[in-house]
Amino acid sequence: MNCWRITKDTDEWTCFSEVGTKLEYEEYIITEEKYLEAIKTFWDETGVNQIYITALEQWSDGVESQNARKYLSNIWIGKAIKIDELLQLAQHTLRNVCWCKVEIKNRFFVHFGYDYYMYIGTDRDCQKAIAKTQQSGLNVEECISPYK
């Protein structure tokens, strides 16, 4: 498996909870959209059509503040999801509603870490996805996921 850590350029903020104190919501959204686009770009290049939730934790403060209870009531470990649902789950994860790992054995995974780190692994070298993600302003470096 090839594995990369995706990070943003700035260390000024590391968590959604800092919106309003260290950055404005609009600035946050720009970064979040880059992360979601990175997931989609690697997904497309890898060619998978579904992935499984292999770990899931929900945080009650985030669930309430993001009105995510209804969405999360339809998510569970072992559930197969497609790209649209993965992007929604990733958004909730980036916004501290939950934490998750999603994987399809030996083909593709997305893991989320502390400090707004995201790990993507694939069975392909994904040079187009790497280039597109870097062009968006995110950093892509080879790195083994600590959550594997």
Short mmCIF file of N, CA, C and O in Angstrom, two decimals:
data_model
loop_
_atom_site.label_atom_id
_atom_site.label_comp_id
_atom_site.label_asym_id
_atom_site.label_seq_id
_atom_site.Cartn_x
_atom_site.Cartn_y
_atom_site.Cartn_z
N MET A 1 0.85 -1.20 0.00
CA MET A 1 0.00 0.00 0.00
C MET A 1 0.88 1.25 0.00
O MET A 1 1.88 1.31 0.70
N ASN A 2 0.47 2.23 -0.76
CA ASN A 2 1.06 3.55 -0.73
C ASN A 2 0.26 4.36 0.29
O ASN A 2 -0.95 4.23 0.37
N CYS A 3 0.95 5.21 1.04
CA CYS A 3 0.26 5.98 2.07
C CYS A 3 0.83 7.38 2.14
O CYS A 3 2.05 7.56 2.05
N TRP A 4 -0.07 8.35 2.30
CA TRP A 4 0.33 9.74 2.38
C TRP A 4 -0.38 10.44 3.54
O TRP A 4 -1.51 10.11 3.87
N ARG A 5 0.31 11.42 4.10
CA ARG A 5 -0.31 12.29 5.08
C ARG A 5 -0.62 13.60 4.37
O ARG A 5 0.23 14.19 3.72
N ILE A 6 -1.86 14.06 4.51
CA ILE A 6 -2.32 15.31 3.92
C ILE A 6 -2.41 16.34 5.05
O ILE A 6 -3.04 16.08 6.08
N THR A 7 -1.78 17.49 4.84
CA THR A 7 -1.81 18.55 5.83
C THR A 7 -2.00 19.89 5.15
O THR A 7 -1.70 20.05 3.97
N LYS A 8 -2.49 20.84 5.91
CA LYS A 8 -2.64 22.20 5.39
C LYS A 8 -1.34 22.96 5.62
O LYS A 8 -0.49 22.53 6.39
N ASP A 9 -1.18 24.10 4.97
CA ASP A 9 0.07 24.86 5.06
C ASP A 9 0.26 25.54 6.41
O ASP A 9 1.36 25.62 6.91
N THR A 10 -0.78 26.02 6.99
CA THR A 10 -0.64 26.86 8.18
C THR A 10 -0.80 26.07 9.47
O THR A 10 -1.62 25.16 9.55
N ASP A 11 0.01 26.42 10.46
CA ASP A 11 -0.12 25.82 11.79
C ASP A 11 -0.86 26.75 12.74
O ASP A 11 -0.93 26.50 13.94
N GLU A 12 -1.42 27.84 12.20
CA GLU A 12 -2.12 28.81 13.03
C GLU A 12 -3.32 28.20 13.75
O GLU A 12 -3.67 28.63 14.83
N TRP A 13 -3.93 27.21 13.14
CA TRP A 13 -5.06 26.53 13.76
C TRP A 13 -4.97 25.05 13.43
O TRP A 13 -4.39 24.67 12.41
N THR A 14 -5.55 24.22 14.29
CA THR A 14 -5.46 22.77 14.10
C THR A 14 -6.78 22.05 14.33
O THR A 14 -6.82 20.83 14.30
N CYS A 15 -7.85 22.82 14.56
CA CYS A 15 -9.10 22.17 14.96
C CYS A 15 -10.29 23.06 14.62
O CYS A 15 -10.21 24.29 14.71
N PHE A 16 -11.40 22.45 14.26
CA PHE A 16 -12.61 23.18 13.94
C PHE A 16 -13.07 24.06 15.10
O PHE A 16 -13.63 25.14 14.89
N SER A 17 -12.78 23.65 16.32
CA SER A 17 -13.21 24.42 17.49
C SER A 17 -12.55 25.80 17.54
O SER A 17 -12.99 26.66 18.30
N GLU A 18 -11.54 26.03 16.74
CA GLU A 18 -10.85 27.32 16.72
C GLU A 18 -11.49 28.33 15.76
O GLU A 18 -11.05 29.48 15.69
N VAL A 19 -12.54 27.89 15.04
CA VAL A 19 -13.27 28.82 14.18
C VAL A 19 -13.90 29.88 15.08
O VAL A 19 -14.53 29.58 16.09
N GLY A 20 -13.69 31.13 14.71
CA GLY A 20 -14.20 32.23 15.50
C GLY A 20 -13.17 32.84 16.43
O GLY A 20 -13.34 33.96 16.90
N THR A 21 -12.11 32.08 16.74
CA THR A 21 -11.05 32.62 17.59
C THR A 21 -9.75 32.79 16.81
O THR A 21 -9.12 33.83 16.88
N LYS A 22 -9.35 31.76 16.06
CA LYS A 22 -8.10 31.84 15.31
C LYS A 22 -8.32 31.99 13.80
O LYS A 22 -7.38 32.28 13.07
N LEU A 23 -9.54 31.73 13.34
CA LEU A 23 -9.87 31.89 11.93
C LEU A 23 -11.36 32.09 11.78
O LEU A 23 -12.14 31.73 12.65
N GLU A 24 -11.73 32.67 10.65
CA GLU A 24 -13.15 32.88 10.34
C GLU A 24 -13.72 31.63 9.68
O GLU A 24 -13.00 30.84 9.06
N TYR A 25 -15.03 31.47 9.79
CA TYR A 25 -15.73 30.32 9.24
C TYR A 25 -15.45 30.18 7.74
O TYR A 25 -15.20 29.08 7.25
N GLU A 26 -15.48 31.27 7.01
CA GLU A 26 -15.27 31.24 5.56
C GLU A 26 -13.88 30.69 5.22
O GLU A 26 -13.70 29.94 4.27
N GLU A 27 -12.88 31.10 6.01
CA GLU A 27 -11.51 30.61 5.80
C GLU A 27 -11.45 29.11 6.09
O GLU A 27 -10.79 28.35 5.38
N TYR A 28 -12.14 28.69 7.15
CA TYR A 28 -12.18 27.26 7.48
C TYR A 28 -12.77 26.45 6.34
O TYR A 28 -12.23 25.41 5.95
N ILE A 29 -13.89 26.91 5.79
CA ILE A 29 -14.59 26.19 4.72
C ILE A 29 -13.68 25.97 3.52
O ILE A 29 -13.69 24.90 2.90
N ILE A 30 -12.88 26.94 3.17
CA ILE A 30 -11.96 26.81 2.04
C ILE A 30 -11.01 25.63 2.27
O ILE A 30 -10.79 24.80 1.37
N THR A 31 -10.47 25.53 3.47
CA THR A 31 -9.55 24.43 3.79
C THR A 31 -10.30 23.10 3.82
O THR A 31 -9.82 22.10 3.27
N GLU A 32 -11.45 23.07 4.46
CA GLU A 32 -12.24 21.84 4.54
C GLU A 32 -12.54 21.32 3.14
O GLU A 32 -12.42 20.11 2.87
N GLU A 33 -12.94 22.20 2.24
CA GLU A 33 -13.27 21.78 0.87
C GLU A 33 -12.06 21.17 0.16
O GLU A 33 -12.20 20.23 -0.61
N LYS A 34 -10.86 21.66 0.46
CA LYS A 34 -9.65 21.09 -0.13
C LYS A 34 -9.44 19.65 0.36
O LYS A 34 -9.06 18.78 -0.42
N TYR A 35 -9.68 19.42 1.64
CA TYR A 35 -9.55 18.07 2.18
C TYR A 35 -10.57 17.13 1.55
O TYR A 35 -10.24 16.00 1.18
N LEU A 36 -11.80 17.58 1.43
CA LEU A 36 -12.84 16.73 0.83
C LEU A 36 -12.52 16.45 -0.63
O LEU A 36 -12.72 15.32 -1.11
N GLU A 37 -12.02 17.44 -1.34
CA GLU A 37 -11.64 17.24 -2.74
C GLU A 37 -10.47 16.27 -2.85
O GLU A 37 -10.41 15.46 -3.78
N ALA A 38 -9.54 16.32 -1.90
CA ALA A 38 -8.43 15.37 -1.90
C ALA A 38 -8.94 13.94 -1.76
O ALA A 38 -8.50 13.04 -2.49
N ILE A 39 -9.88 13.72 -0.86
CA ILE A 39 -10.45 12.37 -0.70
C ILE A 39 -11.07 11.92 -2.02
O ILE A 39 -10.82 10.82 -2.49
N LYS A 40 -11.88 12.79 -2.62
CA LYS A 40 -12.55 12.42 -3.88
C LYS A 40 -11.54 12.15 -4.99
O LYS A 40 -11.70 11.21 -5.77
N THR A 41 -10.49 12.95 -5.06
CA THR A 41 -9.48 12.78 -6.11
C THR A 41 -8.75 11.44 -5.97
O THR A 41 -8.58 10.72 -6.96
N PHE A 42 -8.35 11.08 -4.75
CA PHE A 42 -7.70 9.79 -4.54
C PHE A 42 -8.69 8.64 -4.79
O PHE A 42 -8.33 7.62 -5.37
N TRP A 43 -9.92 8.81 -4.33
CA TRP A 43 -10.97 7.80 -4.56
C TRP A 43 -11.13 7.53 -6.06
O TRP A 43 -11.14 6.39 -6.49
N ASP A 44 -11.25 8.61 -6.83
CA ASP A 44 -11.45 8.47 -8.27
C ASP A 44 -10.27 7.77 -8.93
O ASP A 44 -10.46 6.90 -9.78
N GLU A 45 -9.06 8.14 -8.54
CA GLU A 45 -7.89 7.53 -9.18
C GLU A 45 -7.72 6.07 -8.77
O GLU A 45 -7.24 5.26 -9.54
N THR A 46 -8.14 5.74 -7.56
CA THR A 46 -8.03 4.36 -7.10
C THR A 46 -9.09 3.47 -7.76
O THR A 46 -8.87 2.29 -7.98
N GLY A 47 -10.25 4.05 -8.06
CA GLY A 47 -11.29 3.30 -8.77
C GLY A 47 -12.17 2.44 -7.89
O GLY A 47 -12.85 1.53 -8.39
N VAL A 48 -12.21 2.71 -6.60
CA VAL A 48 -13.12 1.95 -5.74
C VAL A 48 -14.54 2.51 -5.88
O VAL A 48 -14.72 3.64 -6.31
N ASN A 49 -15.54 1.69 -5.54
CA ASN A 49 -16.91 2.20 -5.62
C ASN A 49 -17.62 2.19 -4.27
O ASN A 49 -18.72 2.72 -4.15
N GLN A 50 -16.99 1.58 -3.26
CA GLN A 50 -17.52 1.65 -1.90
C GLN A 50 -16.39 1.36 -0.93
O GLN A 50 -15.35 0.83 -1.30
N ILE A 51 -16.62 1.74 0.32
CA ILE A 51 -15.63 1.57 1.37
C ILE A 51 -16.39 1.27 2.65
O ILE A 51 -17.59 1.54 2.74
N TYR A 52 -15.71 0.71 3.63
CA TYR A 52 -16.37 0.31 4.87
C TYR A 52 -15.90 1.15 6.05
O TYR A 52 -14.71 1.45 6.15
N ILE A 53 -16.81 1.48 6.92
CA ILE A 53 -16.45 2.17 8.15
C ILE A 53 -15.88 1.11 9.09
O ILE A 53 -16.56 0.14 9.43
N THR A 54 -14.62 1.29 9.50
CA THR A 54 -13.96 0.29 10.35
C THR A 54 -13.76 0.77 11.78
O THR A 54 -13.42 -0.02 12.65
N ALA A 55 -13.93 2.05 12.01
CA ALA A 55 -13.86 2.60 13.37
C ALA A 55 -14.72 3.86 13.40
O ALA A 55 -14.78 4.60 12.42
N LEU A 56 -15.39 4.08 14.51
CA LEU A 56 -16.28 5.24 14.62
C LEU A 56 -16.46 5.60 16.09
O LEU A 56 -16.76 4.74 16.92
N GLU A 57 -16.23 6.87 16.38
CA GLU A 57 -16.50 7.42 17.71
C GLU A 57 -17.28 8.70 17.51
O GLU A 57 -16.99 9.47 16.60
N GLN A 58 -18.27 8.92 18.35
CA GLN A 58 -19.06 10.15 18.27
C GLN A 58 -18.83 10.98 19.53
O GLN A 58 -18.69 10.43 20.62
N TRP A 59 -18.77 12.29 19.36
CA TRP A 59 -18.58 13.19 20.48
C TRP A 59 -19.83 14.03 20.65
O TRP A 59 -20.22 14.78 19.77
N SER A 60 -20.47 13.90 21.80
CA SER A 60 -21.78 14.50 22.02
C SER A 60 -21.79 16.00 21.80
O SER A 60 -22.76 16.53 21.25
N ASP A 61 -20.76 16.72 22.21
CA ASP A 61 -20.74 18.17 22.00
C ASP A 61 -20.81 18.50 20.51
O ASP A 61 -21.55 19.38 20.09
N GLY A 62 -20.02 17.81 19.71
CA GLY A 62 -20.02 18.04 18.27
C GLY A 62 -21.31 17.62 17.61
O GLY A 62 -21.81 18.29 16.71
N VAL A 63 -21.86 16.49 18.04
CA VAL A 63 -23.12 16.01 17.47
C VAL A 63 -24.20 17.06 17.66
O VAL A 63 -24.95 17.39 16.73
N GLU A 64 -24.29 17.63 18.85
CA GLU A 64 -25.32 18.64 19.15
C GLU A 64 -25.05 19.94 18.41
O GLU A 64 -25.94 20.51 17.78
N SER A 65 -23.80 20.43 18.46
CA SER A 65 -23.51 21.74 17.86
C SER A 65 -23.61 21.72 16.33
O SER A 65 -23.89 22.74 15.72
N GLN A 66 -23.42 20.57 15.73
CA GLN A 66 -23.49 20.46 14.26
C GLN A 66 -24.80 19.83 13.78
O GLN A 66 -24.94 19.53 12.60
N ASN A 67 -25.73 19.61 14.70
CA ASN A 67 -27.02 19.00 14.35
C ASN A 67 -26.84 17.72 13.53
O ASN A 67 -27.46 17.53 12.49
N ALA A 68 -25.98 16.84 14.01
CA ALA A 68 -25.61 15.64 13.26
C ALA A 68 -26.25 14.36 13.76
O ALA A 68 -25.95 13.29 13.26
N ARG A 69 -27.13 14.46 14.75
CA ARG A 69 -27.71 13.25 15.33
C ARG A 69 -28.42 12.38 14.29
O ARG A 69 -28.22 11.17 14.23
N LYS A 70 -29.23 12.98 13.43
CA LYS A 70 -29.97 12.21 12.42
C LYS A 70 -29.01 11.51 11.46
O LYS A 70 -29.16 10.32 11.17
N TYR A 71 -28.01 12.25 10.99
CA TYR A 71 -27.03 11.64 10.08
C TYR A 71 -26.32 10.47 10.75
O TYR A 71 -26.22 9.38 10.19
N LEU A 72 -25.82 10.68 11.94
CA LEU A 72 -25.03 9.65 12.61
C LEU A 72 -25.87 8.45 13.05
O LEU A 72 -25.33 7.37 13.27
N SER A 73 -27.18 8.62 13.15
CA SER A 73 -28.02 7.47 13.50
C SER A 73 -28.04 6.45 12.37
O SER A 73 -28.44 5.30 12.58
N ASN A 74 -27.60 6.84 11.18
CA ASN A 74 -27.58 5.93 10.03
C ASN A 74 -26.17 5.47 9.67
O ASN A 74 -25.93 4.98 8.57
N ILE A 75 -25.22 5.65 10.60
CA ILE A 75 -23.83 5.28 10.37
C ILE A 75 -23.41 4.29 11.45
O ILE A 75 -23.70 4.49 12.62
N TRP A 76 -22.70 3.24 11.07
CA TRP A 76 -22.23 2.25 12.03
C TRP A 76 -20.98 1.57 11.50
O TRP A 76 -20.70 1.59 10.30
N ILE A 77 -20.22 0.97 12.40
CA ILE A 77 -19.02 0.22 12.02
C ILE A 77 -19.46 -0.97 11.18
O ILE A 77 -20.38 -1.69 11.53
N GLY A 78 -18.78 -1.15 10.06
CA GLY A 78 -19.09 -2.24 9.14
C GLY A 78 -19.97 -1.81 7.97
O GLY A 78 -20.11 -2.56 7.01
N LYS A 79 -20.54 -0.65 8.04
CA LYS A 79 -21.41 -0.17 6.97
C LYS A 79 -20.58 0.16 5.72
O LYS A 79 -19.54 0.80 5.80
N ALA A 80 -21.07 -0.28 4.57
CA ALA A 80 -20.47 0.08 3.29
C ALA A 80 -21.05 1.41 2.85
O ALA A 80 -22.26 1.61 2.91
N ILE A 81 -20.17 2.33 2.44
CA ILE A 81 -20.62 3.64 1.99
C ILE A 81 -19.98 3.98 0.66
O ILE A 81 -18.91 3.48 0.32
N LYS A 82 -20.63 4.83 -0.09
CA LYS A 82 -20.12 5.33 -1.36
C LYS A 82 -19.53 6.72 -1.13
O LYS A 82 -19.56 7.25 -0.03
N ILE A 83 -19.03 7.32 -2.19
CA ILE A 83 -18.26 8.55 -2.06
C ILE A 83 -19.06 9.69 -1.43
O ILE A 83 -18.53 10.41 -0.59
N ASP A 84 -20.32 9.88 -1.79
CA ASP A 84 -21.09 10.99 -1.22
C ASP A 84 -21.21 10.87 0.30
O ASP A 84 -21.05 11.85 1.03
N GLU A 85 -21.48 9.66 0.76
CA GLU A 85 -21.60 9.45 2.20
C GLU A 85 -20.24 9.55 2.89
O GLU A 85 -20.12 10.05 4.00
N LEU A 86 -19.18 9.10 2.20
CA LEU A 86 -17.83 9.24 2.75
C LEU A 86 -17.48 10.72 2.92
O LEU A 86 -16.94 11.11 3.96
N LEU A 87 -17.80 11.54 1.95
CA LEU A 87 -17.49 12.96 2.05
C LEU A 87 -18.26 13.62 3.19
O LEU A 87 -17.72 14.47 3.90
N GLN A 88 -19.50 13.21 3.40
CA GLN A 88 -20.28 13.76 4.51
C GLN A 88 -19.69 13.30 5.85
O GLN A 88 -19.56 14.09 6.78
N LEU A 89 -19.31 12.04 5.93
CA LEU A 89 -18.69 11.53 7.16
C LEU A 89 -17.35 12.22 7.41
O LEU A 89 -17.04 12.59 8.54
N ALA A 90 -16.58 12.44 6.36
CA ALA A 90 -15.30 13.15 6.50
C ALA A 90 -15.53 14.57 6.99
O ALA A 90 -14.80 15.06 7.86
N GLN A 91 -16.54 15.23 6.46
CA GLN A 91 -16.84 16.60 6.90
C GLN A 91 -17.17 16.62 8.39
O GLN A 91 -16.68 17.46 9.14
N HIS A 92 -17.99 15.68 8.84
CA HIS A 92 -18.33 15.61 10.26
C HIS A 92 -17.08 15.31 11.11
O HIS A 92 -16.94 15.83 12.21
N THR A 93 -16.20 14.50 10.58
CA THR A 93 -14.97 14.18 11.29
C THR A 93 -14.08 15.42 11.40
O THR A 93 -13.55 15.73 12.47
N LEU A 94 -13.93 16.13 10.30
CA LEU A 94 -13.11 17.35 10.31
C LEU A 94 -13.69 18.42 11.24
O LEU A 94 -12.96 19.25 11.76
N ARG A 95 -15.01 18.36 11.46
CA ARG A 95 -15.66 19.35 12.33
C ARG A 95 -15.85 18.86 13.77
O ARG A 95 -16.64 19.40 14.53
N ASN A 96 -15.15 17.81 14.15
CA ASN A 96 -15.15 17.29 15.53
C ASN A 96 -16.48 16.72 15.98
O ASN A 96 -16.78 16.71 17.18
N VAL A 97 -17.29 16.26 15.06
CA VAL A 97 -18.53 15.59 15.42
C VAL A 97 -18.23 14.14 15.77
O VAL A 97 -18.82 13.56 16.67
N CYS A 98 -17.29 13.57 15.05
CA CYS A 98 -16.94 12.17 15.23
C CYS A 98 -15.50 11.96 14.80
O CYS A 98 -14.84 12.87 14.32
N TRP A 99 -15.03 10.74 14.98
CA TRP A 99 -13.75 10.30 14.46
C TRP A 99 -14.01 8.97 13.79
O TRP A 99 -14.82 8.17 14.27
N CYS A 100 -13.36 8.74 12.66
CA CYS A 100 -13.60 7.48 11.97
C CYS A 100 -12.38 7.03 11.19
O CYS A 100 -11.45 7.79 10.95
N LYS A 101 -12.41 5.77 10.82
CA LYS A 101 -11.51 5.20 9.84
C LYS A 101 -12.40 4.50 8.82
O LYS A 101 -13.38 3.84 9.20
N VAL A 102 -12.06 4.65 7.56
CA VAL A 102 -12.78 3.94 6.51
C VAL A 102 -11.76 3.20 5.65
O VAL A 102 -10.68 3.73 5.38
N GLU A 103 -12.10 1.97 5.26
CA GLU A 103 -11.14 1.14 4.53
C GLU A 103 -11.85 0.14 3.64
O GLU A 103 -12.97 -0.27 3.94
N ILE A 104 -11.18 -0.22 2.59
CA ILE A 104 -11.53 -1.41 1.83
C ILE A 104 -10.21 -2.17 1.69
O ILE A 104 -9.23 -1.63 1.17
N LYS A 105 -10.16 -3.33 2.25
CA LYS A 105 -8.93 -4.07 2.49
C LYS A 105 -7.98 -4.06 1.29
O LYS A 105 -8.35 -4.43 0.19
N ASN A 106 -6.76 -3.63 1.58
CA ASN A 106 -5.65 -3.61 0.62
C ASN A 106 -5.92 -2.82 -0.66
O ASN A 106 -5.25 -3.01 -1.66
N ARG A 107 -6.92 -1.91 -0.64
CA ARG A 107 -7.22 -1.10 -1.82
C ARG A 107 -7.18 0.39 -1.52
O ARG A 107 -6.61 1.16 -2.28
N PHE A 108 -7.85 0.81 -0.40
CA PHE A 108 -8.00 2.23 -0.16
C PHE A 108 -8.39 2.45 1.30
O PHE A 108 -9.15 1.67 1.86
N PHE A 109 -7.84 3.50 1.91
CA PHE A 109 -8.30 3.88 3.24
C PHE A 109 -8.17 5.38 3.42
O PHE A 109 -7.39 6.05 2.74
N VAL A 110 -8.96 5.90 4.36
CA VAL A 110 -8.84 7.27 4.83
C VAL A 110 -8.90 7.21 6.35
O VAL A 110 -9.83 6.62 6.91
N HIS A 111 -7.89 7.79 7.00
CA HIS A 111 -7.83 7.89 8.45
C HIS A 111 -7.65 9.35 8.82
O HIS A 111 -7.03 10.11 8.08
N PHE A 112 -8.16 9.73 9.94
CA PHE A 112 -8.04 11.11 10.43
C PHE A 112 -7.26 11.12 11.72
O PHE A 112 -7.46 10.27 12.58
N GLY A 113 -6.38 12.10 11.85
CA GLY A 113 -5.56 12.22 13.04
C GLY A 113 -5.75 13.55 13.73
O GLY A 113 -6.60 14.36 13.34
N TYR A 114 -4.93 13.78 14.72
CA TYR A 114 -4.95 15.04 15.45
C TYR A 114 -4.38 16.16 14.58
O TYR A 114 -3.70 15.91 13.59
N ASP A 115 -4.63 17.37 14.98
CA ASP A 115 -4.06 18.56 14.33
C ASP A 115 -4.39 18.67 12.85
O ASP A 115 -3.58 19.14 12.06
N TYR A 116 -5.57 18.20 12.48
CA TYR A 116 -6.07 18.30 11.12
C TYR A 116 -5.21 17.51 10.13
O TYR A 116 -5.02 17.91 8.99
N TYR A 117 -4.66 16.38 10.58
CA TYR A 117 -3.93 15.47 9.70
C TYR A 117 -4.90 14.46 9.13
O TYR A 117 -5.81 13.98 9.83
N MET A 118 -4.69 14.12 7.87
CA MET A 118 -5.50 13.09 7.21
C MET A 118 -4.54 12.15 6.50
O MET A 118 -3.56 12.59 5.89
N TYR A 119 -4.82 10.87 6.58
CA TYR A 119 -3.98 9.85 5.96
C TYR A 119 -4.80 9.12 4.91
O TYR A 119 -5.93 8.70 5.17
N ILE A 120 -4.22 8.99 3.73
CA ILE A 120 -4.87 8.27 2.64
C ILE A 120 -3.92 7.20 2.15
O ILE A 120 -2.73 7.46 1.94
N GLY A 121 -4.44 6.00 1.98
CA GLY A 121 -3.64 4.90 1.46
C GLY A 121 -4.36 4.24 0.30
O GLY A 121 -5.59 4.14 0.30
N THR A 122 -3.58 3.83 -0.70
CA THR A 122 -4.17 3.17 -1.86
C THR A 122 -3.23 2.07 -2.35
O THR A 122 -2.05 2.03 -2.02
N ASP A 123 -3.77 1.22 -3.21
CA ASP A 123 -2.95 0.19 -3.84
C ASP A 123 -2.31 0.70 -5.13
O ASP A 123 -1.70 -0.06 -5.86
N ARG A 124 -2.44 1.97 -5.41
CA ARG A 124 -1.87 2.60 -6.61
C ARG A 124 -0.97 3.76 -6.18
O ARG A 124 -1.09 4.27 -5.07
N ASP A 125 -0.15 4.25 -7.10
CA ASP A 125 0.74 5.36 -6.73
C ASP A 125 0.07 6.72 -6.82
O ASP A 125 0.55 7.69 -6.24
N CYS A 126 -1.05 6.86 -7.52
CA CYS A 126 -1.92 8.04 -7.51
C CYS A 126 -1.19 9.36 -7.76
O CYS A 126 -1.45 10.36 -7.09
N GLN A 127 -0.31 9.38 -8.74
CA GLN A 127 0.45 10.59 -9.03
C GLN A 127 -0.43 11.77 -9.44
O GLN A 127 -0.16 12.92 -9.08
N LYS A 128 -1.52 11.50 -10.16
CA LYS A 128 -2.43 12.59 -10.55
C LYS A 128 -3.12 13.17 -9.32
O LYS A 128 -3.26 14.39 -9.20
N ALA A 129 -3.56 12.32 -8.41
CA ALA A 129 -4.23 12.78 -7.20
C ALA A 129 -3.26 13.57 -6.32
O ALA A 129 -3.63 14.59 -5.74
N ILE A 130 -2.03 13.10 -6.23
CA ILE A 130 -1.02 13.83 -5.44
C ILE A 130 -0.82 15.22 -6.02
O ILE A 130 -0.86 16.22 -5.30
N ALA A 131 -0.62 15.28 -7.34
CA ALA A 131 -0.38 16.58 -7.98
C ALA A 131 -1.58 17.52 -7.81
O ALA A 131 -1.40 18.70 -7.48
N LYS A 132 -2.79 17.01 -8.01
CA LYS A 132 -3.98 17.86 -7.88
C LYS A 132 -4.14 18.36 -6.44
O LYS A 132 -4.49 19.51 -6.21
N THR A 133 -3.88 17.49 -5.48
CA THR A 133 -4.00 17.87 -4.07
C THR A 133 -2.95 18.93 -3.71
O THR A 133 -3.26 19.91 -3.03
N GLN A 134 -1.74 18.75 -4.20
CA GLN A 134 -0.69 19.75 -3.94
C GLN A 134 -1.02 21.07 -4.63
O GLN A 134 -0.79 22.13 -4.05
N GLN A 135 -1.59 21.02 -5.82
CA GLN A 135 -1.97 22.25 -6.52
C GLN A 135 -3.04 23.02 -5.76
O GLN A 135 -3.12 24.24 -5.86
N SER A 136 -3.83 22.32 -4.97
CA SER A 136 -4.87 22.99 -4.18
C SER A 136 -4.28 23.76 -3.00
O SER A 136 -4.98 24.55 -2.37
N GLY A 137 -3.02 23.48 -2.69
CA GLY A 137 -2.37 24.15 -1.57
C GLY A 137 -2.15 23.26 -0.36
O GLY A 137 -1.59 23.70 0.65
N LEU A 138 -2.58 22.01 -0.44
CA LEU A 138 -2.34 21.08 0.66
C LEU A 138 -1.00 20.39 0.46
O LEU A 138 -0.51 20.25 -0.66
N ASN A 139 -0.40 19.96 1.55
CA ASN A 139 0.85 19.21 1.52
C ASN A 139 0.54 17.72 1.46
O ASN A 139 -0.36 17.25 2.16
N VAL A 140 1.29 17.01 0.65
CA VAL A 140 1.15 15.55 0.53
C VAL A 140 2.55 14.96 0.73
O VAL A 140 3.47 15.28 0.00
N GLU A 141 2.69 14.14 1.77
CA GLU A 141 3.98 13.51 2.01
C GLU A 141 3.77 12.04 2.30
O GLU A 141 2.78 11.64 2.90
N GLU A 142 4.71 11.23 1.83
CA GLU A 142 4.65 9.80 2.11
C GLU A 142 4.75 9.62 3.62
O GLU A 142 5.62 10.21 4.26
N CYS A 143 3.86 8.82 4.15
CA CYS A 143 3.83 8.63 5.60
C CYS A 143 2.92 7.44 5.92
O CYS A 143 1.82 7.35 5.38
N ILE A 144 3.35 6.57 6.78
CA ILE A 144 2.52 5.46 7.20
C ILE A 144 1.50 5.97 8.21
O ILE A 144 1.83 6.71 9.14
N SER A 145 0.26 5.58 8.04
CA SER A 145 -0.79 6.01 8.98
C SER A 145 -0.54 5.40 10.36
O SER A 145 -0.38 4.19 10.48
N PRO A 146 -0.56 6.22 11.39
CA PRO A 146 -0.44 5.67 12.74
C PRO A 146 -1.70 4.95 13.20
O PRO A 146 -1.73 4.35 14.27
N TYR A 147 -2.74 5.00 12.39
CA TYR A 147 -4.03 4.39 12.73
C TYR A 147 -4.25 3.06 12.01
O TYR A 147 -5.32 2.50 12.09
N LYS A 148 -3.27 2.59 11.30
CA LYS A 148 -3.40 1.34 10.53
C LYS A 148 -3.33 0.16 11.44
O LYS A 148 -2.65 0.06 12.39
#
